[in-house]
Structures are given as C-alpha cells and as structure tokens.
Amino acid sequence: MGRILGTALWACLAVSAACAADAEWREVFAAEPFTGAPLRAGFAGRHGFAWGDGRAVRTFDLESGKDRGAFLEHAAEVGAAAASPDGSRIASGDGAGTIRIWDASTRREVLKIEGPPGAVVEIRWTPTGGHLGWVTEDGWLTIARAENGRTVADYDIEPGAEGEFVVSADGKWARVLFVSSAWDGRENLATLRTVQWNLLDGGAPRKRTWERRDPDPGARPYTGARIDPRDGRVAFADGDDLVVWSMDDDREAFRLEGGAGPVAFPAEGDLLVGAPA
C-alpha cells in the first residue's frame, strides 16, 4: 500500500527475469555507490532505474549493466519514481511536487505535470497506463491522465493515516482505503475511510466511514483492512468478526464470526485468506 502520508504510498517491488536464472538468484551488475539519501530502484522493460542521490534518476541496461545515462530535468530532489506497465515510460516526482514523465530509452521528457506543492513520496501507474497517482509527504493524493496531465481526482488524507491505493485492471476505478486513530485522553477513536473514483466517467467520489471507540490508547482495530483489487470489496475487523464490504453496492457482503485479523485477496479466484487474531 504500506503507509500513506509522511512516508510512502505502498511501494510495490518487482523482480526482473534478467535477475534470475534456473530459479537461483545471481548478481547481474553492481552500480557505483550513491551518496546521500538511501538508494531506491525499479525496472522498466530491459532498463533499470535508480534514484536517491539528488535531482538525478540514473538508468542502466539490465543485461550488460552498462550505465545508460541519467534524467536530469528535475529542479528539486527526486523522491519517487515508477515505470509504466509496458516499461516504455518512467514517471518521477520531486520535492517541489512536480511530476515528469519521460522515455525510458532516450531519457527525453514526454510530459511535465505541476502537482500540488509538497515533496512527492510515492507514484503508481494504473494497470492500463492511462493514469498515474501520486502522494505528497503532507498527504495530498492526486490522480491524473498520463497523456495530458489533467487531474481527474484528488483527496486530502489526514496526517498519520495508513492504507492502500488500488486501481482496477480495466483502469476504470481508483479506490483508496486509509486508517487513522486519535486519543482524546479517555478513548481511542479509530477511523476507517474508503474513497472510490470513476476515472473514465467522472462524477463525485463515493465515500464511506467506519468508527470504533476503545478505552485502550493502543487499540488499532482496522489495521488489517484490505481492498480486493478485482472488484472493490473491503475486508476489515469489526470487533471479533471479519467483515467484507462491497464498495460498489455500499453494503455488507458477508461477515465471518471470530475471523478478525490481517487478510489478503489473491490475484485470482474467490478465496479470502485470513489470519484470525
């Protein structure tokens, strides 16, 4: 997902086929060490890219390890980068809130998006490559069209929230789930919020909020909440029960008594995997 706000928007790690042989790991190449911030890296087709050393995003050939040059158009330190699903483009965001989309092979800029002020901490493309979403360190989530940079959805997420951002495989729905808690001196108020946007047809977002109060200041009843990436169902703990809620129908799909705990939705099939507390 991960964390929203102040850290990152649920970074996903992918392993290139070039990094494995006969089911065994092997080193493909070792880049020169970076200085400054911790190195982060990703894959774009046959290219690798890395950032964490100021305003540059460096690219490498994954087969030979040859340095393919750097993208140097950012005016502020790069905080996040992600490759499009087909690996042809890379979107990188900097400390000024600017998103730049560029060609992974030529490193030529394709599009510049002036986003809301604030350092970009995570970027994610939709599965179709038609949109991309990013979040700033102060919690502002933006979703824009990749072809022209036009904003189609934005949302201000409260400080300290944790959650995930999911886009349907057809690129139509963007869904966000985030959890927060606040202690008022007597009770801990835990809040689970979901927001859903129709990226193709527009319209107002659908929102839903759940709240639970607990005298325990450390209570975190919603931290295991998850979104099904296929159809927008949400699974979360409600006391000792596991609840599955349909975001499309805005209703409870079913409830499993005594099934509370972290859950996961497999990529295929109808199985719901849970770990009762």
Coordinates of C-alpha atoms in Angstrom, one line a residue:
M1 CA 0.0 0.0 0.0
G2 CA 2.5 0.3 3.3
R3 CA 1.8 3.8 4.6
I4 CA 0.1 6.8 3.2
L5 CA 1.4 10.2 4.3
G6 CA 4.8 11.2 5.6
T7 CA 6.4 8.0 4.2
A8 CA 5.2 6.3 1.1
L9 CA 2.2 5.1 -0.9
W10 CA 2.5 1.4 -0.7
A11 CA 5.6 0.7 -2.8
C12 CA 5.4 -2.5 -4.9
L13 CA 8.6 -4.4 -5.6
A14 CA 9.0 -6.3 -8.9
V15 CA 11.8 -8.8 -9.9
S16 CA 13.0 -8.7 -13.5
A17 CA 13.5 -12.0 -15.3
A18 CA 17.0 -10.8 -16.0
C19 CA 17.8 -11.1 -12.3
A20 CA 17.1 -14.8 -12.1
A21 CA 18.4 -17.9 -13.8
D22 CA 17.3 -21.5 -13.2
A23 CA 15.3 -20.3 -10.2
E24 CA 18.5 -19.1 -8.5
W25 CA 19.4 -15.5 -7.7
R26 CA 22.5 -14.1 -9.3
E27 CA 24.0 -10.6 -9.5
V28 CA 23.5 -9.0 -12.8
F29 CA 25.6 -5.9 -12.2
A30 CA 26.6 -3.6 -9.3
A31 CA 26.2 0.1 -9.9
E32 CA 28.6 2.7 -8.5
P33 CA 27.6 3.5 -4.9
F34 CA 25.3 6.5 -4.3
T35 CA 25.9 9.2 -1.8
G36 CA 23.2 11.0 0.3
A37 CA 19.7 9.5 0.6
P38 CA 19.1 5.7 0.6
L39 CA 19.0 4.3 -2.9
R40 CA 15.7 3.2 -4.5
A41 CA 15.3 1.3 -7.8
G42 CA 12.8 -0.1 -10.2
F43 CA 12.6 -1.9 -13.6
A44 CA 11.3 -0.5 -16.9
G45 CA 11.5 -3.3 -19.6
R46 CA 15.2 -4.0 -20.2
H47 CA 16.2 -0.9 -18.2
G48 CA 16.8 -0.5 -14.6
F49 CA 16.5 2.9 -13.0
A50 CA 17.6 4.3 -9.6
W51 CA 17.2 7.4 -7.6
G52 CA 18.1 8.7 -4.1
D53 CA 21.0 11.0 -4.9
G54 CA 19.7 14.4 -5.5
R55 CA 17.9 15.5 -8.7
A56 CA 19.0 12.7 -11.0
V57 CA 17.4 9.4 -12.0
R58 CA 20.0 7.1 -13.3
T59 CA 19.3 4.3 -15.9
F60 CA 21.1 1.0 -16.6
D61 CA 20.9 -1.8 -19.1
L62 CA 19.8 -4.8 -17.1
E63 CA 21.6 -7.4 -19.3
S64 CA 25.0 -5.7 -19.5
G65 CA 24.9 -3.5 -16.5
K66 CA 26.0 -0.5 -18.7
D67 CA 25.1 2.9 -17.4
R68 CA 22.6 4.4 -19.9
G69 CA 22.7 7.9 -18.6
A70 CA 20.6 9.9 -16.2
F71 CA 17.4 12.0 -16.4
L72 CA 18.4 15.4 -15.1
E73 CA 15.3 17.7 -15.6
H74 CA 14.2 17.9 -12.0
A75 CA 14.8 21.2 -10.2
A76 CA 14.4 19.6 -6.8
E77 CA 15.5 16.3 -5.2
V78 CA 13.7 13.2 -6.6
G79 CA 11.6 11.4 -4.0
A80 CA 9.8 8.8 -6.1
A81 CA 9.8 7.1 -9.5
A82 CA 7.8 4.4 -11.2
A83 CA 7.7 2.7 -14.7
S84 CA 4.6 2.5 -16.8
P85 CA 3.2 -1.1 -17.2
D86 CA 4.8 -1.6 -20.6
G87 CA 8.1 -0.3 -19.4
S88 CA 8.4 2.5 -22.0
R89 CA 8.0 5.5 -19.7
I90 CA 9.1 6.5 -16.3
A91 CA 7.3 9.0 -14.1
S92 CA 9.5 10.7 -11.4
G93 CA 8.4 13.2 -8.8
D94 CA 10.4 15.7 -6.8
G95 CA 10.4 17.8 -3.7
A96 CA 8.6 20.7 -5.4
G97 CA 5.6 18.5 -6.3
T98 CA 6.5 18.3 -10.0
I99 CA 5.9 15.1 -11.9
R100 CA 7.9 14.4 -15.1
I101 CA 7.1 11.6 -17.5
W102 CA 10.0 10.6 -19.7
D103 CA 11.1 7.9 -22.2
A104 CA 12.9 5.1 -20.5
S105 CA 15.2 4.5 -23.5
T106 CA 16.0 8.0 -24.6
R107 CA 15.5 9.8 -21.3
R108 CA 13.6 12.6 -23.2
E109 CA 10.8 14.3 -21.3
V110 CA 7.3 13.5 -22.6
L111 CA 5.2 15.4 -20.1
K112 CA 5.6 17.8 -17.2
I113 CA 2.9 18.0 -14.5
E114 CA 2.9 20.7 -11.9
G115 CA 1.3 19.0 -9.0
P116 CA 0.2 20.3 -5.6
P117 CA 3.1 21.8 -3.5
G118 CA 4.9 19.2 -1.4
A119 CA 7.5 16.6 -1.8
V120 CA 6.3 13.5 -3.8
V121 CA 6.9 10.4 -1.8
E122 CA 5.2 7.7 -4.0
I123 CA 4.0 7.2 -7.6
R124 CA 1.8 4.5 -9.0
W125 CA 0.6 3.9 -12.6
T126 CA -2.8 2.3 -13.3
P127 CA -2.6 -1.2 -14.9
T128 CA -3.6 0.2 -18.3
G129 CA -1.0 3.0 -18.2
G130 CA -3.7 5.6 -18.8
H131 CA -3.5 7.3 -15.4
L132 CA -1.0 7.7 -12.6
G133 CA -1.4 8.6 -9.0
W134 CA 1.0 10.2 -6.5
V135 CA 1.0 11.3 -2.9
T136 CA 3.0 14.1 -1.3
E137 CA 4.5 14.0 2.2
D138 CA 1.7 16.1 3.6
G139 CA -0.9 13.6 2.4
W140 CA -2.3 15.0 -0.8
L141 CA -3.3 12.3 -3.3
T142 CA -3.6 13.2 -7.0
I143 CA -4.7 11.0 -9.9
A144 CA -4.1 12.4 -13.4
R145 CA -4.3 11.3 -17.0
A146 CA -0.9 10.2 -18.3
E147 CA -1.4 11.6 -21.8
N148 CA -2.0 15.2 -20.8
G149 CA -1.6 15.5 -17.0
R150 CA -5.2 16.6 -16.4
T151 CA -6.2 15.9 -12.8
V152 CA -9.2 13.6 -12.6
A153 CA -9.3 13.0 -8.8
D154 CA -7.6 14.4 -5.7
Y155 CA -8.0 13.9 -2.0
D156 CA -6.5 15.3 1.2
I157 CA -5.6 12.4 3.5
E158 CA -5.3 13.1 7.2
P159 CA -1.9 13.0 8.9
G160 CA -0.7 9.7 10.3
A161 CA -3.1 7.6 8.2
E162 CA -2.1 4.2 6.8
G163 CA -3.7 2.4 3.9
E164 CA -3.6 1.4 0.3
F165 CA -4.4 2.6 -3.2
V166 CA -5.8 0.2 -5.7
V167 CA -6.8 0.7 -9.4
S168 CA -9.0 -1.9 -11.2
A169 CA -7.4 -3.9 -14.1
D170 CA -9.5 -2.0 -16.7
G171 CA -8.4 1.3 -15.3
K172 CA -11.9 2.5 -14.6
W173 CA -12.0 2.5 -10.8
A174 CA -9.5 4.0 -8.4
R175 CA -10.0 3.1 -4.7
V176 CA -8.3 4.3 -1.6
L177 CA -8.6 2.8 1.9
F178 CA -6.9 4.5 4.9
V179 CA -7.0 4.0 8.7
S180 CA -6.2 6.6 11.4
S181 CA -6.6 6.8 15.2
A182 CA -6.8 9.6 17.7
W183 CA -6.6 9.6 21.5
D184 CA -8.7 12.2 23.3
G185 CA -7.5 11.4 26.8
R186 CA -10.3 9.0 27.6
E187 CA -10.9 6.9 24.4
N188 CA -9.1 6.0 21.3
L189 CA -11.2 6.8 18.2
A190 CA -10.2 4.5 15.2
T191 CA -11.5 5.5 11.8
L192 CA -11.6 3.5 8.6
R193 CA -12.4 5.5 5.4
T194 CA -12.8 4.4 1.8
V195 CA -13.0 6.6 -1.3
Q196 CA -13.8 5.4 -4.8
W197 CA -13.5 7.3 -8.1
N198 CA -14.7 6.5 -11.6
L199 CA -11.7 7.6 -13.7
L200 CA -13.5 7.1 -17.0
D201 CA -16.9 8.6 -16.4
G202 CA -16.1 11.1 -13.7
G203 CA -18.6 12.2 -11.1
A204 CA -18.3 12.7 -7.4
P205 CA -16.3 10.1 -5.4
R206 CA -18.1 7.5 -3.3
K207 CA -17.1 7.7 0.4
R208 CA -17.7 5.5 3.4
T209 CA -16.5 5.9 7.0
W210 CA -16.5 3.4 10.0
E211 CA -15.5 4.3 13.5
R212 CA -14.8 2.4 16.7
R213 CA -14.0 3.7 20.2
D214 CA -11.8 1.8 22.7
P215 CA -10.5 2.8 26.1
D216 CA -7.2 1.2 25.2
P217 CA -4.9 4.1 23.8
G218 CA -3.0 1.5 21.7
A219 CA -6.1 -0.1 20.1
R220 CA -5.8 -0.4 16.3
P221 CA -8.9 -2.3 15.2
Y222 CA -8.7 -1.5 11.5
T223 CA -5.0 -2.0 10.7
G224 CA -5.6 -5.3 8.9
A225 CA -8.0 -3.7 6.4
R226 CA -7.5 -4.5 2.7
I227 CA -9.1 -3.8 -0.7
D228 CA -9.8 -6.6 -3.2
P229 CA -8.0 -5.3 -6.4
R230 CA -10.5 -7.0 -8.6
D231 CA -13.9 -5.7 -7.6
G232 CA -13.6 -3.2 -4.8
R233 CA -14.6 -5.3 -1.8
V234 CA -13.1 -4.2 1.5
A235 CA -12.2 -6.7 4.3
F236 CA -11.7 -5.4 7.9
A237 CA -12.1 -6.5 11.5
D238 CA -15.2 -5.4 13.4
G239 CA -14.6 -6.5 17.0
D240 CA -14.0 -10.2 16.7
D241 CA -15.6 -10.6 13.3
L242 CA -14.3 -10.2 9.8
V243 CA -16.5 -8.0 7.6
V244 CA -16.4 -7.9 3.8
W245 CA -18.0 -4.8 2.4
S246 CA -18.9 -4.1 -1.2
M247 CA -17.8 -0.6 -2.3
D248 CA -19.8 -0.8 -5.5
D249 CA -23.1 -1.7 -3.7
D250 CA -22.3 0.1 -0.5
R251 CA -23.4 -2.8 1.6
E252 CA -22.1 -5.6 3.8
A253 CA -21.4 -8.6 1.6
F254 CA -20.9 -11.1 4.5
R255 CA -19.5 -11.4 8.0
L256 CA -17.3 -14.2 9.4
E257 CA -17.7 -14.5 13.2
G258 CA -14.4 -14.8 15.1
G259 CA -12.4 -14.2 11.9
A260 CA -10.8 -10.9 12.7
G261 CA -7.2 -10.4 11.8
P262 CA -5.0 -9.5 8.8
V263 CA -6.4 -10.6 5.4
A264 CA -5.3 -10.8 1.8
F265 CA -7.0 -11.1 -1.5
P266 CA -5.3 -13.5 -4.0
A267 CA -4.9 -12.2 -7.6
E268 CA -7.3 -14.9 -8.9
G269 CA -10.2 -17.0 -7.6
D270 CA -12.7 -16.3 -4.9
L271 CA -10.6 -17.2 -1.8
L272 CA -10.2 -14.8 1.0
V273 CA -7.1 -15.5 3.1
G274 CA -7.2 -14.5 6.8
A275 CA -5.2 -14.9 9.9
P276 CA -7.5 -14.7 12.9
A277 CA -6.2 -12.8 15.8

